[in-house]
Coordinates of C-alpha atoms in Angstrom, one line a residue:
H1 CA 71.6 69.6 13.8
L2 CA 72.6 71.3 17.1
K3 CA 69.4 70.2 18.8
N4 CA 69.9 66.6 17.7
F5 CA 73.5 66.8 19.0
G6 CA 72.1 67.8 22.4
A7 CA 73.2 71.4 22.6
K8 CA 71.1 73.6 25.0
M9 CA 69.3 76.3 22.9
L10 CA 69.2 79.6 24.8
T11 CA 67.2 81.6 22.2
A12 CA 65.1 81.1 19.2
I13 CA 66.4 82.2 15.7
T14 CA 66.1 86.0 15.8
T15 CA 67.5 89.0 13.9
S16 CA 70.6 90.8 15.1
P17 CA 70.8 94.6 15.2
D18 CA 72.6 94.6 11.9
G19 CA 69.9 92.4 10.2
R20 CA 71.4 88.9 10.2
K21 CA 69.7 85.8 11.6
H22 CA 71.4 84.3 14.7
F23 CA 70.8 82.4 17.9
Y24 CA 72.6 81.5 21.1
I25 CA 73.5 78.1 22.7
H26 CA 75.3 76.7 25.7
D27 CA 78.1 74.2 25.2
L28 CA 78.7 71.3 27.6
W29 CA 80.4 73.6 30.2
E30 CA 77.7 76.4 29.8
N31 CA 79.9 78.7 27.8
V32 CA 77.7 80.9 25.6
Y33 CA 78.1 80.6 21.8
E34 CA 76.4 82.8 19.1
V35 CA 75.7 81.2 15.7
I36 CA 75.2 83.9 13.1
E37 CA 74.7 84.0 9.3
E38 CA 77.8 84.9 7.3
K39 CA 77.6 85.0 3.5
T40 CA 80.8 86.7 2.4
S41 CA 83.8 85.3 4.3
W42 CA 84.2 81.6 3.3
Y43 CA 87.4 79.7 2.4
Q44 CA 85.4 76.7 1.2
K45 CA 81.8 75.7 1.3
K46 CA 81.3 72.0 2.2
D47 CA 78.7 69.9 3.9
F48 CA 79.2 71.5 7.4
T49 CA 76.5 73.3 9.3
T50 CA 78.9 76.0 10.5
G51 CA 82.0 77.5 9.0
G52 CA 84.2 78.2 12.0
V53 CA 85.0 81.1 14.3
L54 CA 83.9 84.5 13.0
G55 CA 84.8 86.6 16.0
A56 CA 84.1 87.3 19.7
V57 CA 81.8 89.2 22.0
I58 CA 83.6 91.2 24.6
G59 CA 82.2 92.9 27.6
V60 CA 83.7 96.4 28.4
T61 CA 82.9 99.0 31.0
N62 CA 83.1 101.9 28.5
I63 CA 82.9 101.3 24.8
D64 CA 84.1 104.8 23.9
R65 CA 87.3 104.2 25.9
S66 CA 87.8 100.6 24.6
I67 CA 86.9 101.0 21.0
G68 CA 90.2 102.7 20.0
L69 CA 92.3 99.5 20.6
Y70 CA 90.0 97.3 18.6
K71 CA 89.1 99.8 15.9
T72 CA 92.3 101.7 15.3
V73 CA 95.1 99.5 16.5
L74 CA 93.8 95.9 15.8
G75 CA 92.2 96.9 12.5
F76 CA 88.4 96.4 13.2
D77 CA 87.9 99.8 11.6
K78 CA 84.3 99.3 10.1
V79 CA 81.3 99.9 12.4
I80 CA 78.6 97.5 11.3
S81 CA 76.1 98.6 14.0
D82 CA 75.9 100.7 17.1
T83 CA 72.7 100.3 19.1
T84 CA 71.4 100.8 22.6
D85 CA 68.3 99.0 23.9
V86 CA 66.9 96.1 25.9
F87 CA 67.5 93.6 23.1
A88 CA 64.7 91.1 22.2
D89 CA 67.2 88.9 20.3
W90 CA 68.9 88.2 23.6
N91 CA 65.8 86.9 25.3
G92 CA 67.0 83.7 27.0
V93 CA 70.6 84.8 27.6
E94 CA 71.4 85.6 31.2
G95 CA 71.1 89.3 31.9
S96 CA 69.2 90.0 28.7
Q97 CA 66.4 92.0 30.5
K98 CA 68.8 94.9 31.1
K99 CA 69.8 97.8 28.8
F100 CA 73.0 97.5 26.9
R101 CA 75.0 99.3 24.2
R102 CA 76.3 97.0 21.4
V103 CA 78.8 97.9 18.8
V104 CA 79.8 95.4 16.1
L105 CA 83.2 96.0 14.4
R106 CA 84.6 94.4 11.3
N107 CA 87.8 94.7 9.2
S108 CA 87.2 96.7 6.0
K109 CA 90.3 95.3 4.2
P110 CA 90.9 91.6 3.4
R111 CA 93.1 89.9 6.0
E112 CA 96.7 89.3 4.8
G113 CA 99.4 86.8 5.8
S114 CA 100.0 83.0 5.7
F115 CA 96.6 82.2 7.2
G116 CA 94.6 85.2 6.1
P117 CA 92.5 83.6 3.3
L118 CA 91.8 80.6 5.6
L119 CA 90.7 82.6 8.7
G120 CA 88.8 85.1 6.6
D121 CA 87.1 88.3 7.9
N122 CA 86.6 88.8 11.6
E123 CA 84.2 90.6 13.9
I124 CA 84.3 92.0 17.4
E125 CA 81.1 92.9 19.2
L126 CA 81.7 95.2 22.2
I127 CA 79.0 95.2 24.9
Q128 CA 78.6 97.7 27.6
A129 CA 76.1 97.2 30.5
L130 CA 74.2 100.4 31.3
E131 CA 72.1 99.4 34.3
Y132 CA 74.6 97.4 36.5
A133 CA 78.2 96.8 37.1
P134 CA 79.0 93.3 35.6
K135 CA 81.6 90.9 37.1
K136 CA 84.7 89.9 35.2
I137 CA 84.4 86.4 33.7
F138 CA 88.0 85.6 34.5
E139 CA 87.6 86.3 38.2
N140 CA 88.8 83.4 40.4
R141 CA 89.6 81.4 37.2
Y142 CA 92.6 79.2 36.5
W143 CA 94.6 79.0 33.3
G144 CA 93.3 75.9 31.5
D145 CA 89.8 75.9 32.9
C146 CA 87.1 74.8 30.5
G147 CA 86.0 78.0 28.9
Y148 CA 87.3 81.1 27.2
I149 CA 90.9 82.1 28.0
H150 CA 91.8 84.9 25.6
L151 CA 91.7 86.2 22.0
C152 CA 94.6 85.2 19.8
F153 CA 95.5 87.1 16.6
D154 CA 97.8 86.0 13.7
T155 CA 100.4 88.8 13.5
L156 CA 102.6 89.7 10.6
D157 CA 105.1 92.2 11.9
M158 CA 105.4 92.1 15.7
D159 CA 108.1 94.8 16.0
T160 CA 106.0 97.4 14.1
L161 CA 102.9 96.4 16.0
K162 CA 104.7 96.6 19.3
T163 CA 105.8 100.2 18.5
K164 CA 102.3 101.1 17.4
L165 CA 100.7 99.6 20.5
Q166 CA 103.1 101.3 22.9
A167 CA 102.5 104.7 21.3
Q168 CA 98.7 104.2 21.8
G169 CA 99.3 103.2 25.5
Y170 CA 99.0 99.5 25.2
P171 CA 102.4 98.0 26.1
F172 CA 103.1 94.2 25.9
T173 CA 102.8 92.5 29.2
I174 CA 104.7 89.5 27.9
D175 CA 106.9 89.3 24.8
S176 CA 109.0 86.2 23.9
E177 CA 111.0 88.6 21.7
S178 CA 112.7 85.7 19.8
S179 CA 111.3 82.6 18.2
F180 CA 109.7 80.2 20.8
G181 CA 109.3 76.5 19.9
M182 CA 106.1 74.5 20.6
E183 CA 106.7 70.9 19.6
N184 CA 107.3 71.1 15.8
A185 CA 106.0 74.7 15.4
A186 CA 107.6 78.0 16.4
G187 CA 106.9 81.7 16.6
R188 CA 107.0 84.9 18.6
F189 CA 104.4 85.3 21.2
A190 CA 103.2 88.4 23.0
Y191 CA 100.3 89.5 25.2
L192 CA 98.6 92.7 26.0
E193 CA 95.4 93.8 27.8
D194 CA 92.5 96.0 26.8
P195 CA 91.4 98.8 29.2
D196 CA 89.3 96.3 31.2
G197 CA 92.1 93.7 31.4
T198 CA 90.8 91.3 28.7
L199 CA 93.8 89.3 27.6
I200 CA 94.9 89.4 24.0
E201 CA 97.5 87.1 22.5
L202 CA 99.6 87.9 19.4
V203 CA 101.4 85.2 17.5
E204 CA 103.9 85.8 14.7
T205 CA 104.2 82.3 13.2
H206 CA 107.8 81.4 12.1
K207 CA 107.5 77.7 11.2
V208 CA 104.7 75.2 10.8
P209 CA 105.0 71.4 10.4
I210 CA 104.1 69.8 7.1
P211 CA 104.3 66.0 7.5
K212 CA 104.7 65.9 11.3
K213 CA 105.9 62.3 11.5
L214 CA 108.9 63.1 9.2
G215 CA 109.8 66.2 11.1
W216 CA 109.5 68.5 8.0
F217 CA 108.4 72.1 8.5
M218 CA 108.0 75.3 6.5
D219 CA 110.0 78.4 7.4
L220 CA 107.5 81.3 7.0
Q221 CA 110.1 83.9 7.6
K222 CA 112.0 82.8 4.4
R223 CA 108.9 82.7 2.2
G224 CA 107.5 86.1 3.2
L225 CA 105.0 86.6 6.0
R226 CA 102.4 88.3 3.8
K227 CA 102.2 85.4 1.3
P228 CA 99.3 83.1 1.9
L229 CA 100.0 79.4 2.3

């Protein structure tokens, strides 16, 4: 399907370090996407070739230093694989001939909240280059450029999370503190950075539109943030 659509295939179908089939492609702006098998976390199975976003691959300078934020604070507490090699399954991806350490993290508990069942389980793959000093992908970039901007997490209790993050040494760099409206939706927005400056957004959704034309919306604060829509 992707070949017929005109996507540029970077690799053949190969096996990831944790045993799943996957491959890599370029989109129209040469951003790299990984397509990987996922058999457990589906909201509905329909006639689509893919099921949506499962996670993100993040470059870090030191996995042992960065893993605490993703594993302990953000809840990706289950290590799926931890491997160091020159990876054959990356053959075709820029830089793949170098040695890397790759750690795949996943949440061990089902995601809660209004959108938890819809968004499903998530994965974060941390990558550390061992043979060179990589450049930051956001260097000389502008907000709104075609490409990746930041990660965004659905958040249930921003005050508790803020206290927990500050205690771990990750203070918010931006915090709307109160509800911030965006067209017919509203919520509390905050940002922090991982040890390498990768931007992470947190959103505590307060209201969502139902029939947008009528101006009706649902107040999530009144119905309970942990109750799925």
